[in-house]
Tab-separated table of C-alpha atoms and ligand atoms in Angstrom:
chain	number	residue	atom	x	y	z
A	338	MET	CA	-23.451	-41.419	12.999
A	339	ASN	CA	-24.917	-44.087	15.253
A	340	THR	CA	-22.151	-46.212	15.693
A	341	LYS	CA	-23.295	-49.961	15.647
A	342	VAL	CA	-20.994	-51.941	17.779
A	343	VAL	CA	-20.739	-55.635	17.044
A	344	ASN	CA	-19.281	-58.712	19.085
A	345	ILE	CA	-17.850	-61.167	16.846
A	346	ASP	CA	-16.810	-63.888	18.506
A	347	GLU	CA	-13.308	-65.372	17.392
A	348	GLU	CA	-13.979	-68.821	18.349
A	349	ASN	CA	-17.308	-69.268	16.622
A	350	ILE	CA	-17.186	-66.281	13.633
A	351	ASN	CA	-20.641	-65.527	12.562
A	352	LYS	CA	-20.784	-64.927	8.691
A	353	LEU	CA	-22.998	-62.695	9.019
A	354	GLU	CA	-21.814	-60.279	11.080
A	355	ILE	CA	-18.893	-60.632	8.838
A	356	GLU	CA	-20.426	-60.533	5.404
A	357	GLU	CA	-22.288	-57.652	6.637
A	358	CYS	CA	-18.634	-55.227	7.670
A	359	GLY	CA	-17.277	-55.785	4.304
A	360	GLU	CA	-20.270	-54.812	2.874
A	361	ILE	CA	-19.503	-51.985	4.628
A	362	LEU	CA	-16.131	-51.541	3.416
A	363	ARG	CA	-17.326	-52.138	-0.145
A	364	ASN	CA	-19.368	-49.568	0.188
A	365	GLY	CA	-17.155	-46.958	1.268
A	366	GLY	CA	-17.961	-46.487	5.047
A	367	LEU	CA	-15.220	-47.114	7.811
A	368	VAL	CA	-14.928	-50.482	9.998
A	369	ALA	CA	-12.817	-50.541	13.036
A	370	PHE	CA	-11.872	-54.122	13.812
A	371	PRO	CA	-9.338	-56.260	15.903
A	372	THR	CA	-5.552	-57.502	14.379
A	373	GLU	CA	-3.336	-59.422	16.673
A	374	THR	CA	-1.073	-55.798	16.587
A	375	VAL	CA	-3.712	-53.303	17.055
A	376	TYR	CA	-7.218	-52.215	16.312
A	377	GLY	CA	-7.135	-50.841	12.711
A	378	LEU	CA	-9.412	-48.542	11.411
A	379	GLY	CA	-10.330	-50.452	7.616
A	380	ALA	CA	-11.446	-48.197	4.565
A	381	ASN	CA	-11.917	-49.570	1.038
A	382	ALA	CA	-7.771	-48.787	-0.182
A	383	LEU	CA	-8.886	-48.144	-3.832
A	384	ASP	CA	-11.863	-45.534	-2.737
A	385	PRO	CA	-10.591	-42.116	-2.073
A	386	ASN	CA	-13.574	-40.355	-0.104
A	387	ALA	CA	-13.127	-43.774	2.046
A	388	ILE	CA	-9.687	-42.984	2.478
A	389	LYS	CA	-9.727	-39.432	3.101
A	390	LYS	CA	-12.974	-40.334	6.074
A	391	ILE	CA	-9.765	-41.534	7.603
A	392	PHE	CA	-7.855	-39.027	7.675
A	393	GLU	CA	-10.843	-37.063	8.750
A	394	VAL	CA	-12.127	-39.219	11.436
A	395	LYS	CA	-7.992	-39.353	12.863
A	396	GLY	CA	-7.516	-36.258	12.468
A	397	ARG	CA	-4.487	-37.581	10.891
A	398	PRO	CA	-1.356	-35.570	9.091
A	399	GLN	CA	-2.495	-35.799	5.105
A	400	ASP	CA	1.572	-37.194	4.100
A	401	ASN	CA	1.450	-39.682	6.696
A	402	PRO	CA	0.441	-42.763	4.292
A	403	LEU	CA	-1.411	-45.938	5.447
A	404	ILE	CA	-0.772	-49.511	5.097
A	405	VAL	CA	-3.211	-51.651	3.144
A	406	HIS	CA	-4.167	-54.766	4.791
A	407	ILE	CA	-4.836	-58.383	2.356
A	408	SER	CA	-6.310	-61.473	3.421
A	409	ASP	CA	-4.737	-63.948	0.900
A	410	PHE	CA	-0.936	-64.109	-1.226
A	411	GLU	CA	-2.693	-63.939	-4.267
A	412	ASP	CA	-3.912	-60.018	-3.049
A	413	ILE	CA	-0.260	-58.171	-2.883
A	414	LYS	CA	0.002	-58.752	-6.988
A	415	PRO	CA	-2.454	-56.246	-8.130
A	416	LEU	CA	-1.305	-53.676	-5.609
A	417	VAL	CA	2.483	-53.796	-6.096
A	418	VAL	CA	4.554	-53.256	-9.329
A	419	ASP	CA	6.913	-56.008	-8.521
A	420	ILE	CA	8.218	-58.048	-5.951
A	421	PRO	CA	11.433	-58.948	-4.700
A	422	GLU	CA	12.444	-62.281	-4.243
A	423	ILE	CA	13.825	-61.414	-0.908
A	424	ALA	CA	10.281	-60.002	-0.445
A	425	ASN	CA	8.583	-62.999	-1.323
A	426	LYS	CA	11.105	-65.350	1.266
A	427	ILE	CA	9.709	-62.714	3.577
A	428	MET	CA	6.412	-62.244	3.443
A	429	ASN	CA	6.232	-66.378	2.488
A	430	LYS	CA	7.743	-66.883	5.792
A	431	PHE	CA	6.287	-64.250	8.399
A	432	TRP	CA	3.000	-63.899	6.928
A	433	PRO	CA	0.247	-63.831	8.146
A	434	GLY	CA	1.875	-61.400	10.853
A	435	PRO	CA	2.918	-58.624	12.396
A	436	LEU	CA	4.475	-57.808	9.180
A	437	THR	CA	4.719	-54.867	6.950
A	438	ILE	CA	6.453	-54.698	3.503
A	439	ILE	CA	7.158	-51.312	1.428
A	440	LEU	CA	7.230	-52.261	-2.212
A	441	LYS	CA	6.910	-50.301	-5.046
A	442	LYS	CA	2.946	-49.537	-5.717
A	443	SER	CA	0.890	-49.968	-8.987
A	444	SER	CA	-1.470	-47.439	-10.367
A	445	ILE	CA	-4.773	-49.143	-9.060
A	446	ILE	CA	-3.619	-48.047	-5.633
A	447	PRO	CA	-5.411	-43.889	-5.259
A	448	SER	CA	-2.559	-41.593	-4.509
A	449	VAL	CA	-4.225	-40.682	-1.270
A	450	THR	CA	-3.965	-44.136	0.326
A	451	CYS	CA	0.063	-43.757	-0.205
A	452	ALA	CA	0.037	-39.640	0.655
A	453	GLY	CA	1.836	-39.437	-2.944
A	454	LEU	CA	4.226	-42.154	-2.206
A	455	ASP	CA	5.110	-44.047	-4.659
A	456	SER	CA	6.087	-47.368	-2.693
A	457	VAL	CA	2.486	-48.653	-0.662
A	458	GLY	CA	3.091	-50.682	2.557
A	459	ILE	CA	1.201	-53.912	2.097
A	460	ARG	CA	0.154	-56.548	5.643
A	461	MET	CA	-1.545	-59.872	5.816
A	462	PRO	CA	-3.105	-59.815	9.396
A	463	SER	CA	-2.718	-63.536	11.543
A	464	SER	CA	-6.145	-62.329	13.201
A	465	ASN	CA	-8.606	-64.220	11.519
A	466	ILE	CA	-11.305	-62.201	12.445
A	467	ALA	CA	-9.098	-59.642	10.822
A	468	ARG	CA	-8.771	-61.248	7.767
A	469	GLN	CA	-11.957	-62.706	7.267
A	470	ILE	CA	-13.326	-58.987	6.912
A	471	ILE	CA	-11.105	-57.838	4.419
A	472	ARG	CA	-11.743	-61.124	2.591
A	473	ALA	CA	-15.538	-60.245	2.634
A	474	SER	CA	-15.756	-56.959	1.420
A	475	LYS	CA	-14.038	-57.483	-1.345
A	476	VAL	CA	-11.370	-54.764	-1.821
A	477	PRO	CA	-7.579	-54.360	-0.243
A	478	ILE	CA	-8.425	-52.375	3.097
A	479	ALA	CA	-6.526	-49.580	4.571
A	480	GLY	CA	-5.634	-49.988	8.274
A	481	PRO	CA	-4.303	-47.056	10.364
A	482	SER	CA	-4.631	-47.963	14.319
A	483	ALA	CA	-8.176	-47.458	15.247
A	484	ASN	CA	-7.470	-44.400	17.919
A	485	ILE	CA	-7.416	-40.340	17.437
A	486	SER	CA	-3.834	-39.404	15.773
A	487	GLY	CA	-1.695	-38.777	18.365
A	488	ARG	CA	-3.101	-41.137	21.406
A	489	PRO	CA	-2.101	-44.700	21.787
A	490	SER	CA	-3.247	-47.371	19.869
A	491	PRO	CA	-6.367	-49.143	21.054
A	492	THR	CA	-5.645	-53.005	21.858
A	493	ASP	CA	-8.625	-53.624	22.894
A	494	ALA	CA	-12.523	-52.273	21.691
A	495	GLU	CA	-13.538	-50.429	24.916
A	496	ARG	CA	-10.596	-48.181	23.599
A	497	CYS	CA	-11.402	-48.220	19.863
A	498	ILE	CA	-14.715	-46.971	21.120
A	499	GLU	CA	-13.686	-44.600	23.159
A	500	ASP	CA	-11.915	-43.128	20.545
A	501	LEU	CA	-14.238	-43.571	17.875
A	502	ASN	CA	-18.076	-43.295	18.677
A	503	GLY	CA	-20.697	-41.654	16.804
A	504	LYS	CA	-17.602	-41.069	13.992
A	505	ILE	CA	-17.508	-44.214	11.607
A	506	GLU	CA	-20.390	-46.685	10.502
A	507	CYS	CA	-19.240	-49.697	12.414
A	508	ILE	CA	-16.998	-50.911	15.316
A	509	VAL	CA	-16.149	-54.898	16.092
A	510	SER	CA	-15.380	-56.637	19.387
A	511	GLY	CA	-13.330	-59.254	19.029
A	512	GLU	CA	-10.481	-60.588	20.652
A	513	LYS	CA	-7.937	-58.507	22.952
A	514	CYS	CA	-4.622	-57.686	20.810
A	515	ASN	CA	-2.032	-60.182	21.391
A	516	VAL	CA	1.051	-58.035	20.133
A	517	GLY	CA	0.124	-55.331	20.891
A	518	VAL	CA	2.312	-53.157	19.663
A	519	GLU	CA	1.699	-52.668	15.958
A	520	SER	CA	3.763	-54.514	12.323
A	521	THR	CA	7.503	-53.852	11.822
A	522	ILE	CA	7.598	-52.687	8.777
A	523	VAL	CA	10.308	-53.732	6.182
A	524	ASP	CA	11.440	-51.393	2.879
A	525	CYS	CA	11.539	-54.090	0.727
A	526	THR	CA	12.449	-51.299	-1.761
A	527	THR	CA	15.888	-51.070	-1.381
A	528	TYR	CA	18.750	-53.669	-1.336
A	529	PRO	CA	19.191	-54.962	1.899
A	530	PRO	CA	15.628	-54.652	2.681
A	531	CYS	CA	15.959	-51.685	5.886
A	532	ILE	CA	13.565	-51.402	9.450
A	533	LEU	CA	10.948	-48.727	9.225
A	534	ARG	CA	9.383	-49.385	12.279
A	535	PRO	CA	10.300	-51.945	15.071
A	536	GLY	CA	6.982	-54.125	15.824
A	537	GLY	CA	5.678	-57.468	16.623
A	538	LEU	CA	8.071	-59.109	14.462
A	539	THR	CA	11.916	-58.743	15.655
A	540	LEU	CA	15.068	-57.981	14.240
A	541	GLU	CA	16.551	-61.564	14.755
A	542	MET	CA	13.592	-62.931	12.862
A	543	LEU	CA	13.989	-61.213	9.949
A	544	LYS	CA	18.163	-61.813	10.087
A	545	SER	CA	16.681	-65.822	9.809
A	546	ILE	CA	16.213	-64.710	6.113
A	547	ASP	CA	19.044	-62.534	5.520
A	548	ASP	CA	21.477	-61.409	7.825
A	549	ASN	CA	21.647	-57.827	5.976
A	550	ILE	CA	18.527	-56.351	6.868
A	551	TYR	CA	19.497	-53.679	9.647
A	552	ILE	CA	17.342	-50.780	11.134
A	553	ASP	CA	16.853	-47.594	9.713
A	554	SER	CA	19.190	-45.338	12.230
A	555	ALA	CA	16.058	-42.614	12.804
A	556	ILE	CA	13.743	-44.931	14.264
A	557	MET	CA	15.166	-43.991	18.383
A	558	LYS	CA	15.892	-40.537	17.704
A	559	LYS	CA	14.281	-37.706	18.010
A	560	CYS	CA	13.332	-36.145	14.670
A	561	ASP	CA	14.025	-32.780	14.217
A	562	LYS	CA	11.468	-30.346	12.114
A	563	ASP	CA	13.740	-30.995	8.926
A	564	PHE	CA	14.319	-33.824	8.807
A	565	LYS	CA	12.255	-36.484	6.616
A	566	PRO	CA	12.243	-39.766	7.741
A	567	LYS	CA	11.234	-42.577	5.390
A	568	ALA	CA	8.382	-43.706	7.350
A	569	PRO	CA	6.015	-40.629	7.439
A	570	GLY	CA	4.559	-41.453	10.730
A	571	MET	CA	7.483	-41.660	12.231
A	572	LYS	CA	8.128	-37.761	12.940
A	573	TYR	CA	4.588	-36.637	14.478
A	574	LYS	CA	3.980	-36.923	18.509
A	575	HIS	CA	2.603	-40.763	19.125
A	576	TYR	CA	1.138	-42.259	21.528
A	577	ALA	CA	0.682	-39.824	24.205
A	578	PRO	CA	-1.421	-40.086	26.633
A	579	LYS	CA	-2.971	-37.011	28.195
A	580	ALA	CA	0.045	-36.253	31.025
A	581	PRO	CA	3.364	-36.060	30.230
A	582	VAL	CA	5.492	-39.427	30.086
A	583	LYS	CA	8.740	-39.231	31.884
A	584	ILE	CA	11.645	-42.290	30.825
A	585	ILE	CA	14.042	-42.962	34.015
A	586	GLN	CA	16.451	-45.211	32.276
A	587	GLY	CA	20.153	-47.041	33.818
A	588	ASP	CA	20.628	-49.861	36.584
A	589	LEU	CA	17.070	-51.065	38.116
A	590	MET	CA	17.858	-50.275	41.346
A	591	LYS	CA	19.251	-46.804	40.692
A	592	THR	CA	15.769	-46.323	38.788
A	593	THR	CA	13.450	-47.305	41.637
A	594	VAL	CA	15.538	-44.962	44.018
A	595	LYS	CA	15.555	-41.891	41.219
A	596	ILE	CA	11.446	-42.138	40.102
A	597	ASN	CA	11.142	-42.176	44.138
A	598	GLU	CA	12.740	-39.327	44.648
A	599	MET	CA	11.015	-38.097	41.979
A	600	ALA	CA	7.650	-38.868	42.675
A	601	ARG	CA	8.166	-37.352	46.224
A	602	ASP	CA	8.941	-33.646	44.738
A	603	TYR	CA	5.813	-33.792	42.114
A	604	ILE	CA	3.957	-35.091	45.583
A	605	GLU	CA	5.006	-32.164	47.088
A	606	GLN	CA	3.974	-29.597	44.429
A	607	ASN	CA	-0.131	-31.279	44.901
A	608	LYS	CA	-0.092	-33.391	41.280
A	609	VAL	CA	-0.792	-37.386	40.990
A	610	VAL	CA	1.919	-38.927	39.999
A	611	GLY	CA	1.769	-42.469	37.904
A	612	ILE	CA	4.150	-44.723	38.121
A	613	MET	CA	4.616	-47.646	35.291
A	614	ALA	CA	6.316	-50.343	37.163
A	615	THR	CA	6.997	-53.927	36.283
A	616	ASN	CA	6.554	-56.979	38.285
A	617	GLU	CA	9.667	-56.816	39.941
A	618	THR	CA	9.607	-53.401	40.984
A	619	LEU	CA	6.188	-52.900	41.781
A	620	LYS	CA	6.973	-53.355	45.600
A	621	GLU	CA	9.156	-49.992	45.664
A	622	TYR	CA	6.860	-48.138	44.846
A	623	ASN	CA	3.988	-45.836	47.118
A	624	ASN	CA	1.561	-42.763	47.462
A	625	ALA	CA	0.981	-42.616	43.413
A	626	VAL	CA	-1.342	-44.520	40.999
A	627	VAL	CA	1.008	-48.084	40.286
A	628	ILE	CA	1.067	-49.945	37.122
A	629	SER	CA	2.877	-52.783	35.962
A	630	LEU	CA	3.433	-53.718	32.462
A	631	GLY	CA	4.173	-57.042	33.769
A	632	SER	CA	7.048	-59.241	34.357
A	633	ARG	CA	10.702	-57.950	32.878
A	634	GLU	CA	11.360	-61.915	32.475
A	635	GLU	CA	8.264	-62.210	29.761
A	636	MET	CA	8.897	-58.428	27.489
A	637	SER	CA	6.511	-60.188	24.953
A	638	SER	CA	3.054	-59.289	27.921
A	639	ILE	CA	5.350	-56.062	28.406
A	640	ALA	CA	4.757	-55.088	24.599
A	641	ARG	CA	1.077	-56.221	25.242
A	642	ASN	CA	0.282	-54.306	28.172
A	643	LEU	CA	1.892	-50.574	27.092
A	644	PHE	CA	-0.639	-48.670	25.458
A	645	GLU	CA	-3.495	-50.299	27.792
A	646	THR	CA	-1.635	-49.267	30.910
A	647	LEU	CA	-0.589	-45.510	29.297
A	648	ARG	CA	-4.223	-44.950	28.541
A	649	SER	CA	-5.091	-46.370	32.006
A	650	PHE	CA	-3.033	-43.613	33.492
A	651	ASP	CA	-5.481	-41.221	31.739
A	652	ASP	CA	-8.839	-42.758	33.832
A	653	ASN	CA	-6.472	-42.315	36.972
A	654	LYS	CA	-6.231	-38.729	35.810
A	655	VAL	CA	-2.661	-38.496	37.319
A	656	ASP	CA	-1.010	-35.409	36.521
A	657	ILE	CA	2.457	-36.938	35.435
A	658	ILE	CA	4.055	-40.432	34.822
A	659	LEU	CA	7.329	-41.684	35.101
A	660	SER	CA	8.609	-44.710	33.761
A	661	GLU	CA	11.373	-47.798	33.468
A	662	ALA	CA	12.628	-48.524	30.549
A	663	PHE	CA	13.963	-51.244	28.938
A	664	GLU	CA	16.703	-53.045	27.381
A	665	GLU	CA	16.447	-52.694	23.265
A	666	GLU	CA	16.640	-55.730	22.251
A	667	GLY	CA	14.459	-58.263	20.750
A	668	ILE	CA	10.660	-56.954	20.952
A	669	GLY	CA	12.126	-54.288	23.933
A	670	ILE	CA	12.776	-52.073	20.677
A	671	ALA	CA	9.506	-51.556	19.940
A	672	VAL	CA	8.724	-51.584	23.472
A	673	MET	CA	11.511	-48.577	24.232
A	674	ASN	CA	10.511	-46.929	20.687
A	675	ARG	CA	6.789	-47.098	21.524
A	676	LEU	CA	7.584	-45.234	25.204
A	677	LYS	CA	10.231	-42.391	23.879
A	678	LYS	CA	7.417	-41.596	21.070
A	679	SER	CA	5.065	-41.368	24.096
A	680	ALA	CA	7.022	-39.729	26.139
A	681	GLY	CA	8.604	-37.501	23.592
A	682	PHE	CA	12.086	-38.191	24.553
A	683	ASP	CA	12.081	-36.832	27.720
A	684	ILE	CA	14.724	-39.015	29.128
A	685	ILE	CA	16.212	-39.384	32.588
A	686	LYS	CA	19.927	-41.320	32.792
A	687	VAL	CA	20.595	-43.311	35.668
B	1542	TXA	O1	0.222	-53.132	13.179
B	1542	TXA	C1	-0.631	-52.334	12.743
B	1542	TXA	O2	0.684	-52.414	11.128
B	1542	TXA	C2	-1.030	-51.836	12.198
B	1542	TXA	C3	-2.837	-52.518	12.298
B	1542	TXA	C4	-4.050	-51.987	12.331
B	1542	TXA	O3	-2.539	-53.491	11.233
B	1542	TXA	N1	-1.403	-50.638	11.768
B	1542	TXA	C5	-0.285	-49.280	12.002
B	1542	TXA	O4	-0.679	-48.336	10.765
B	1542	TXA	O5	0.187	-49.025	12.942
B	1542	TXA	P1	-0.578	-46.599	11.052
B	1542	TXA	O6	-1.167	-46.039	9.906
B	1542	TXA	O7	-0.737	-46.306	12.784
B	1542	TXA	O8	0.934	-46.808	10.893
B	1542	TXA	C6	1.622	-46.716	9.805
B	1542	TXA	C7	2.870	-46.121	9.626
B	1542	TXA	C8	3.258	-45.196	9.592
B	1542	TXA	O9	4.527	-44.448	10.239
B	1542	TXA	C9	3.412	-44.610	8.117
B	1542	TXA	O10	4.344	-43.532	7.904
B	1542	TXA	C10	4.631	-45.656	7.612
B	1542	TXA	O11	3.322	-47.233	7.962
B	1542	TXA	N2	3.161	-45.927	6.001
B	1542	TXA	C11	2.840	-46.286	5.283
B	1542	TXA	N3	3.013	-46.129	4.115
B	1542	TXA	C12	4.058	-46.248	3.957
B	1542	TXA	C13	5.331	-46.316	3.023
B	1542	TXA	N4	5.477	-46.759	1.982
B	1542	TXA	N5	6.651	-45.946	3.297
B	1542	TXA	C14	6.936	-45.618	4.179
B	1542	TXA	N6	6.142	-45.998	5.402
B	1542	TXA	C15	4.846	-46.318	5.505
B	1543	MG	MG1	-1.095	-45.330	14.508
C-alpha cells in the first residue's frame, strides 16, 4: 500500500487536508495522527473491518481493547450506558487532555473494538490536529498508539513512518508530542475510581476531584502468566527497544558507580553499551552511547523524551541499555511504569 504522508502545521491547520483524513477514516481506512500524548493509529470505532485492520497492522493481541477518541463532550453520550457523577466531574475538569475514562459501553460500539469487554475507554485529546481530524470523520475514532505492538510508542511522525509506512492509508506529520507518555486510564465503572494505567495526568491532580481515587496495585508489578489485569494491555511486553534494558535503582551516586562497573564488563565482552542518563549525571559516563533524558528537575521533559530515547538506542545499534531510575511520584509514576515494562522488570537495586 502507498502511504500518503501529509504535513499539517499546528499553527495554520489546512482544512482540506483535515477533511481528507476525516474521509479516509469514515470510509474504513487507517490514519496515524499526532496527539498530545503519543501518535495514534486511528480507525472508525464503529466499523469492525477497520478495527480488524488495526489489530493486523500493529500485530496487537486480540484481547487488548482500544481507546475510543472523541472531539466534543456531547460525543460521549451514544457510546456509554450512563455517566456517573464522579466521571462527569473528572471529564469536565481534565478534558480535553491526557485522560481516558472507562465506562460501561453501549451497544453501538462493536465488540471487537473493546475486545469483548462490556466497558469502553473514552478519551478527548487536547491536540487540535487530533480533534479536528476526529470531528471531520464524523465518527468516534479508535486510537491505539501508532507503533508495532511491543515497541516504544511514537512521539513524532518519523517514528510512525518507521513502523507503519506501506501498511496504512495516511500518516499525518504534525507536532511533536508534548506529554510523551500515554493518557492516564481511570476506571469509573466502580467507586472509588481506579487508575489502571498511570499517564500524563497525575494521581495528585485526580485526587483534587476525590481523595479516594487510587492506583491499581498491579501497575508497578510484573504480571505473571495467569494474572488478569483490569487493563488487558498491562500484561504484555511493552515499550521495548531491540536491545535489553536494565534499570539500576537507588542512591544516584551509587547508581552511576554501578552503571560504570556494568558498562566496563559489557565492553570487555565487546558489547556496545547504551546508557540512559540525565543532565545531572551525563559527565559521569564515557566509552558508551550516552543519551540524557533531560534534567531530573523537570520530570515532564523526561516523560516527553523517554520513548524517543529508547528508540534512538536502536538507531545506535547498542547491545544493552543501562538506565537510571526515577522517583515514583507525579509523572514519575508513569515514567517508571513505562521504563520497568521496557526492561521486562529487570531491576538492579544499589
Ligand atoms: O494516550 C493514549 O491513550 C494513546 C493516544 C493515541 O490516545 N492511546 C493509547 O492506546 O495508549 P493503546 O491502545 O496503546 O493503549 C490502550 C490501553 C491498553 O492497555 C488497553 O488494555 C486499555 O487501554 N484499555 C482500553 N479499553 C479498556 C477497557 N474497556 N478496560 C480496561 N482497559 C482498557
Ligand atoms: Mg500502546
